[in-house]
Coordinates of C-alpha atoms in Angstrom, one line a residue:
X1 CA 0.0 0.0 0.0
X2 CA 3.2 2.0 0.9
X3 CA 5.4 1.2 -1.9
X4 CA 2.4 2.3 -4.7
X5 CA 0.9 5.4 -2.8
X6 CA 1.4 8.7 -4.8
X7 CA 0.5 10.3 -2.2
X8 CA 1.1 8.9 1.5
X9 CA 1.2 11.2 4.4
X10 CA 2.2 10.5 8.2
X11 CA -0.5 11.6 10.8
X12 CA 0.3 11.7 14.3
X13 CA -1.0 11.6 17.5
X14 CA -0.8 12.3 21.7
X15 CA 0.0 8.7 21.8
X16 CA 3.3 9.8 20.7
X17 CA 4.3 11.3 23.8
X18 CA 2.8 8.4 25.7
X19 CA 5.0 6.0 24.7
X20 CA 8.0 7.8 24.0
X21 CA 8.2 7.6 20.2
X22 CA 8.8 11.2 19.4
X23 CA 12.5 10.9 18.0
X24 CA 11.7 7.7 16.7
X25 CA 8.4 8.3 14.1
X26 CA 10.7 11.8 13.0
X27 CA 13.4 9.5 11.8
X28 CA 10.2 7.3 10.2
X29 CA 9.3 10.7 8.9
X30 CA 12.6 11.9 7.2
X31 CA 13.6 7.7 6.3
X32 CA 10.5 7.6 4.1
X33 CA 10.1 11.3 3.3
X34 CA 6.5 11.6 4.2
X35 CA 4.9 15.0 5.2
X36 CA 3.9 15.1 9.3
X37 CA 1.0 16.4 10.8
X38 CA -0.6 16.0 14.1
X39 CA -3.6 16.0 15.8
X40 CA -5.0 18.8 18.3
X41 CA -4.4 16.5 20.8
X42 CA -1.1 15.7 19.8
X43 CA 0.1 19.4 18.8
X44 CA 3.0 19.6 21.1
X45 CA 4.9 15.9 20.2
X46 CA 6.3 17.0 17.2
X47 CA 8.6 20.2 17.3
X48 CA 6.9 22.5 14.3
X49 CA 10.3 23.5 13.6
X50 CA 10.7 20.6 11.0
X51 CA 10.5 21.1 7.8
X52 CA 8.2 18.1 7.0
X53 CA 5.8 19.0 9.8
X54 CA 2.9 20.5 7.4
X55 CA 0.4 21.6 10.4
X56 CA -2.4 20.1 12.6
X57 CA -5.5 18.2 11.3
X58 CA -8.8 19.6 12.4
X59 CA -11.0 18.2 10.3
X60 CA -13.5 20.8 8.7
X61 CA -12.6 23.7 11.2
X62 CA -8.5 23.6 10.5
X63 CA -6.0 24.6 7.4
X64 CA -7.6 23.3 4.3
X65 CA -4.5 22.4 2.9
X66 CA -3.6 20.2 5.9
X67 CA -7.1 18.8 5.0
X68 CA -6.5 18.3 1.7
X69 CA -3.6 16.8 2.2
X70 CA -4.8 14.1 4.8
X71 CA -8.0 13.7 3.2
X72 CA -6.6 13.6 -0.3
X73 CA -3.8 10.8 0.6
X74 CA -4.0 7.3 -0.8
X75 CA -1.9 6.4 1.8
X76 CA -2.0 7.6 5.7
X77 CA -0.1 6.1 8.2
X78 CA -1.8 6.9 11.4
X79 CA 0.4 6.6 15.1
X80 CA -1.1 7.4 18.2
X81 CA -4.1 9.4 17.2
X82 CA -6.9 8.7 20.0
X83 CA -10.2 8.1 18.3
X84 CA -12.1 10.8 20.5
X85 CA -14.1 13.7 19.3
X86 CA -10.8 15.3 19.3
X87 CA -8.7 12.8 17.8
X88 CA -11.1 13.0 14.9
X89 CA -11.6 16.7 15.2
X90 CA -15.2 16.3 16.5
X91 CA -16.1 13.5 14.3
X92 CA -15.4 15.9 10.9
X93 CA -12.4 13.4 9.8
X94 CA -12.7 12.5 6.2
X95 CA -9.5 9.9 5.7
X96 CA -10.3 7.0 3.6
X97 CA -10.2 4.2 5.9
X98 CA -9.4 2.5 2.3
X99 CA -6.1 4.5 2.4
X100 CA -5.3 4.5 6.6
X101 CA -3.0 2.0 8.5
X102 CA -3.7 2.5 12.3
X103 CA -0.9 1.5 14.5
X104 CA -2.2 2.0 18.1
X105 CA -1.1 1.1 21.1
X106 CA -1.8 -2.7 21.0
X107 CA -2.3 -3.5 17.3
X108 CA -2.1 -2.2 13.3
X109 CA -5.6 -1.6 10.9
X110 CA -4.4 -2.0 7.5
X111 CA -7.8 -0.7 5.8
X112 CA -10.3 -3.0 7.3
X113 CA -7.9 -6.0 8.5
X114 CA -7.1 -5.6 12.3
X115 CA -3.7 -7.2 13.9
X116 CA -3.7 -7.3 17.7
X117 CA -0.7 -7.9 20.1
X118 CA 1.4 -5.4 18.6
X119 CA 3.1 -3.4 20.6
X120 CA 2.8 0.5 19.1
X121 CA 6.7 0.9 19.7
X122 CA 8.2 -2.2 18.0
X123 CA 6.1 -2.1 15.1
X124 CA 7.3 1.3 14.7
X125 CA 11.0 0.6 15.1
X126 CA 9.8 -2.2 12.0
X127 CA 8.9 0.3 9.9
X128 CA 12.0 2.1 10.6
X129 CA 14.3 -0.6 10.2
X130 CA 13.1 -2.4 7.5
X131 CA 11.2 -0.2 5.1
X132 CA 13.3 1.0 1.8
X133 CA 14.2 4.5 2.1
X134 CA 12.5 6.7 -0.2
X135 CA 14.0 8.6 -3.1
X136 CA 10.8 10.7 -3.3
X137 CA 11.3 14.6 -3.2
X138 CA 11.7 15.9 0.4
X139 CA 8.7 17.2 1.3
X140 CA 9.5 21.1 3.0
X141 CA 6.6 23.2 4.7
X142 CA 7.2 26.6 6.4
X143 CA 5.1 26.4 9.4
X144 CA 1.9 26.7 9.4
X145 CA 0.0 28.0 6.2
X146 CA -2.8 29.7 8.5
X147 CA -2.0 33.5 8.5
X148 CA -1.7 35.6 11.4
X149 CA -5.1 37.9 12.1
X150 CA -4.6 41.2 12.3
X151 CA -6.6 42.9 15.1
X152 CA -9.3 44.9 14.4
X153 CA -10.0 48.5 15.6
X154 CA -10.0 49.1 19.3
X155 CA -8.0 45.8 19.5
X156 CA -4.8 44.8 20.5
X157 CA -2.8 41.4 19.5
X158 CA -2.8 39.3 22.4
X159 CA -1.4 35.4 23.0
X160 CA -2.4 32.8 20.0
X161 CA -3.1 35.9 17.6
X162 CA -6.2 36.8 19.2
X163 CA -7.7 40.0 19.5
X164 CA -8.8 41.5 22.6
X165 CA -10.6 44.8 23.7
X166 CA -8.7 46.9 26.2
X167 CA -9.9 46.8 29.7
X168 CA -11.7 43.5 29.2
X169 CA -10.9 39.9 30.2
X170 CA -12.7 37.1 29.9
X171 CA -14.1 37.2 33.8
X172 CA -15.9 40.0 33.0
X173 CA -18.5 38.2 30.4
X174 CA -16.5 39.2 27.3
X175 CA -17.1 36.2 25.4
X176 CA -18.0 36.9 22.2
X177 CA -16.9 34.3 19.3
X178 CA -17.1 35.3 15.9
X179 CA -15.5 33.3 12.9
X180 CA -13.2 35.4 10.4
X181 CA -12.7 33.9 6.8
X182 CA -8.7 34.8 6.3
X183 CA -7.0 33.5 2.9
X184 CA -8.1 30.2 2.7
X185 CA -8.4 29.1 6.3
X186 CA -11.0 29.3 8.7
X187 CA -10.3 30.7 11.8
X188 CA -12.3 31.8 15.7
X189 CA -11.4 35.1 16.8
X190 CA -12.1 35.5 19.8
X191 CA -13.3 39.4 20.7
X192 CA -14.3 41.1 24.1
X193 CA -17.3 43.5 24.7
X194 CA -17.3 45.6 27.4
X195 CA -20.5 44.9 29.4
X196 CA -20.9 41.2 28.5

């Protein structure tokens, strides 16, 4: 499935950090020269630094070219992403499971074949150790392809590029959610009104 995929991607999860597997699925990532993305859950165990690290899956409400790309793939391997609403960005995931092999903590799903009593770490060193090494193109992302918002009038730019109102905080019923369509990605500003 590997081998003849045109288009294989590597989609990570929180599991990663569970089991210690960080340094080892980057060395998967760079051996076979697969772009890396994470779940929301598992954000914070890759470092976004990487060149192959493309962005974070949300399903419907994330990056529509981190979207595309996982949706699009004929070929994602899936580590450690728990099947929550999260893990599946609130049930909006749209991978083939035609095109998915799910390693998880105790077994592999190749499609719709399941293979329990596999240990998530040695079937990952496997992969590592006996997979070919591709010659496809390195694939090279610079961070995130969501653009910063810019605040609006009244605002100024506070943590995680949101706006906020000054003299308001969030204790004080300023909790006002509005969506902003910016370049090709959705994304929630969050804005405070003064007076709830």
């Amino acid at each position: 499935m590997l081998a003849a995929a045109k288009r294989p991607t590597l989609y990570v999860g929180v599991g990663l950090r569970r089991h210690g597997l960080t340094e080892l699925v980057v060395r998967l990532a760079e051996h076979l020269r697969l772009p890396l993305a994470t779940d929301v859950l598992g954000k914070a165990a890759i470092p976004e630094s990487h060149p192959q690290f493309a962005g974070v899956y949300m399903g419907v409400l994330g990056d529509p070219a981190v979207r595309e790309m996982l949706d699009g793939s004929d070929c994602v391997i899936v580590i450690g992403v728990v099947r929550t609403d999260l893990g599946t960005d609130f049930w909006t995931e749209r991978i083939n499971p035609k095109s998915r092999i799910l390693i998880d903590p105790d077994g592999v799903r190749v499609r719709f074949h399941r293979y329990d009593g596999l240990a998530i770490r040695q079937v990952v060193e496997a992969l590592v150790d006996r997979l070919s090494a591709s010659d496809r193109p390195i694939p090279r992302f610079s961070g995130s392809s969501i653009p910063q918002l810019q605040p609006e009038d009244g605002e100024s730019s506070g943590a995680l590029g949101f706006g906020h109102r000054p003299g308001c905080d969030l204790s004080s019923g300023c909790r006002h959610l509005s969506r902003t369509q910016a370049s090709r990605s959705l994304a929630i500003q969050l804005h405070g009104r003064r007076g709830g």
